[in-house]
Amino acid sequence: MDVNAKIYVAGHRGLVGSALVNNLKSKGYNNIITRTHAELDLTDTVSVSQFFDQEKPDYVFLAAAKVGGIVANNVYRAEFIYENLMIQNNVVHQSYLNGVKKLLFLGSTCIYPKNCPQPMKEDYLLTDILEYTNEPYAIAKIAGIKLCESYNLQYGTNFISVMPTNLYGPNDNFDLEKSHVLPALIRKILLGKALEEGNWSAVNKDLDKLPIEGVSGADTEDAKLQILNKYGISKGSNDEVSVEIWGSGKPRREFLWSEDMADACVFIMQERDFSDTYEKNQKYIRNTHINIGTGVDISIKDLAQLIKEQIDFKGTFVFNTDKPDGTMVKRTDVAKLNGLGWKHKIDIQTGIMILIDWYLNK
Ligand SMILES: NC(=O)C1=CN([C@@H]2O[C@H](COP(=O)(O)OP(=O)(O)OC[C@H]3O[C@@H](n4cnc5c(N)ncnc54)[C@H](OP(=O)(O)O)[C@@H]3O)[C@@H](O)[C@H]2O)C=CC1
Ligand SMILES: C[C@H]1O[C@H](OP(=O)(O)OP(=O)(O)OC[C@H]2O[C@@H](n3cnc4c(=O)[nH]c(N)nc43)[C@H](O)[C@@H]2O)[C@@H](O)[C@@H](O)C1=O
């Protein structure tokens, strides 16, 4: 990618998109184009077509998607499959029509089977059934891989798919119902710590940042406390504070810092040329995606414990097994990515520390 090339980062205000823009700028790329969701709804085929006609980007990073944690995926099943299919269909097809030189499509490791052998190699795609809670989202992401692969095979495009593990970092979603586990636990444990210290100004500061339905409108501390209970942050009669963890705490997840993720994406866009691979090996190529992760996982219980220690929360955890566990283990095999010469830099302990600090100073 030439530093003056026109690069469209779709989803530039999100967790990954914002890290991508920073990473590209830090490497000297100076012609980055962006549109917010309000300015350009990527599910709208006509608007996306007009945008590509006008802007003619050279490179595209497709980091816009309908994204959420386990419960959001399970509840808003139609939105997750419909919006993701529409966004990727529009962006990939217009990239083909408008001669985009290279496109990077962001999938997810939930494309792999529910009971996948560990660690999960790229080859394990489509070898067994998927996890139910995020099946619609996973099917959209698998369609995205096949979309890129099919355009490459039929039209000789250079569309690359990456499958990131669970991500976290600045501009993450801290909504207690719709977010992923790591930001949710940071926020819940910080609120728990504020309650155990009777620090209502810290609670109110948190609510000012991102309202919690019901709590923000409540006018007394008791009323706020009652609603916080519903989100799993409670003060017992002995004044001990407990924080709820969804599920059994036994599932294991792998977490990658968003800025490492962005660095890997830019690295792959700079390094990988799938069109060469096709010419040489066309009939052998089936799976054209690449995992992005650390290869290291941790149980949700241990993750909560790590965050608890960093925040110095003294209370307890309660495991709510009415909430889903989802996939029990999904650890990526990152041999392919490491073999290309890229490895993550930020470990989970460091990442949690930086993210707590980022959230408190937001
Ligand atoms: N977060 C994670 O743990 C993981 C994420 N991924 C994938 O990485 C990619 C980025 O995810 P992440 O950064 O976390 O997501 P975020 O939710 O943080 O950001 C998504 C972005 O997409 C934009 N967007 C959503 N819908 C539309 C639409 N209809 N039209 C235009 N823009 C839209 C939003 O725009 P706006 O801000 O303007 O509303 C937002 O900037 C996604 O493909 C996701 O599936 C994969 C694995 C893990
Ligand atoms: C990135 C990935 O993200 C999703 O899959 P997921 O990994 O299951 O997502 P998650 O981060 O929400 O949960 C991980 C684990 O953590 C447990 N958990 C405990 N307490 C909380 C909690 O308070 N909030 C949340 N969200 N989870 C909690 C939760 O019950 C589960 O066992 C899909 O979107 C999927 O499609 C996808 O790609």
Tab-separated table of N, CA, C and O in Angstrom, residues 12-13 35-43 83:
chain	number	residue	atom	x	y	z
A	12	HIS	N	-15.007	3.306	11.294
A	12	HIS	CA	-13.821	3.951	11.888
A	12	HIS	C	-14.019	4.439	13.325
A	12	HIS	O	-13.060	4.823	13.971
A	13	ARG	N	-15.268	4.464	13.805
A	13	ARG	CA	-15.456	4.918	15.198
A	13	ARG	C	-15.523	3.747	16.176
A	13	ARG	O	-15.621	3.923	17.385
A	35	ARG	N	-16.723	7.278	6.910
A	35	ARG	CA	-18.118	7.754	7.003
A	35	ARG	C	-18.718	7.133	8.260
A	35	ARG	O	-18.527	5.935	8.512
A	36	THR	N	-19.453	7.940	9.018
A	36	THR	CA	-20.158	7.355	10.160
A	36	THR	C	-21.365	6.574	9.638
A	36	THR	O	-21.773	6.730	8.477
A	37	HIS	N	-21.945	5.795	10.520
A	37	HIS	CA	-23.162	5.042	10.186
A	37	HIS	C	-24.260	6.008	9.726
A	37	HIS	O	-24.978	5.741	8.750
A	38	ALA	N	-24.353	7.171	10.428
A	38	ALA	CA	-25.400	8.148	10.086
A	38	ALA	C	-25.156	8.741	8.688
A	38	ALA	O	-26.105	9.031	7.954
A	39	GLU	N	-23.897	8.900	8.328
A	39	GLU	CA	-23.586	9.484	7.007
A	39	GLU	C	-23.761	8.480	5.873
A	39	GLU	O	-24.119	8.841	4.757
A	40	LEU	N	-23.474	7.217	6.154
A	40	LEU	CA	-23.577	6.190	5.110
A	40	LEU	C	-23.997	4.881	5.766
A	40	LEU	O	-23.204	4.248	6.483
A	41	ASP	N	-25.242	4.496	5.519
A	41	ASP	CA	-25.721	3.216	6.053
A	41	ASP	C	-25.284	2.119	5.084
A	41	ASP	O	-25.778	2.029	3.958
A	42	LEU	N	-24.357	1.298	5.534
A	42	LEU	CA	-23.769	0.299	4.636
A	42	LEU	C	-24.729	-0.835	4.286
A	42	LEU	O	-24.424	-1.659	3.420
A	43	THR	N	-25.901	-0.879	4.928
A	43	THR	CA	-26.896	-1.877	4.513
A	43	THR	C	-27.680	-1.379	3.296
A	43	THR	O	-28.436	-2.136	2.693
A	83	GLU	N	-28.104	-7.569	8.944
A	83	GLU	CA	-27.247	-6.386	8.754
A	83	GLU	C	-25.836	-6.784	8.315
A	83	GLU	O	-25.244	-6.144	7.446
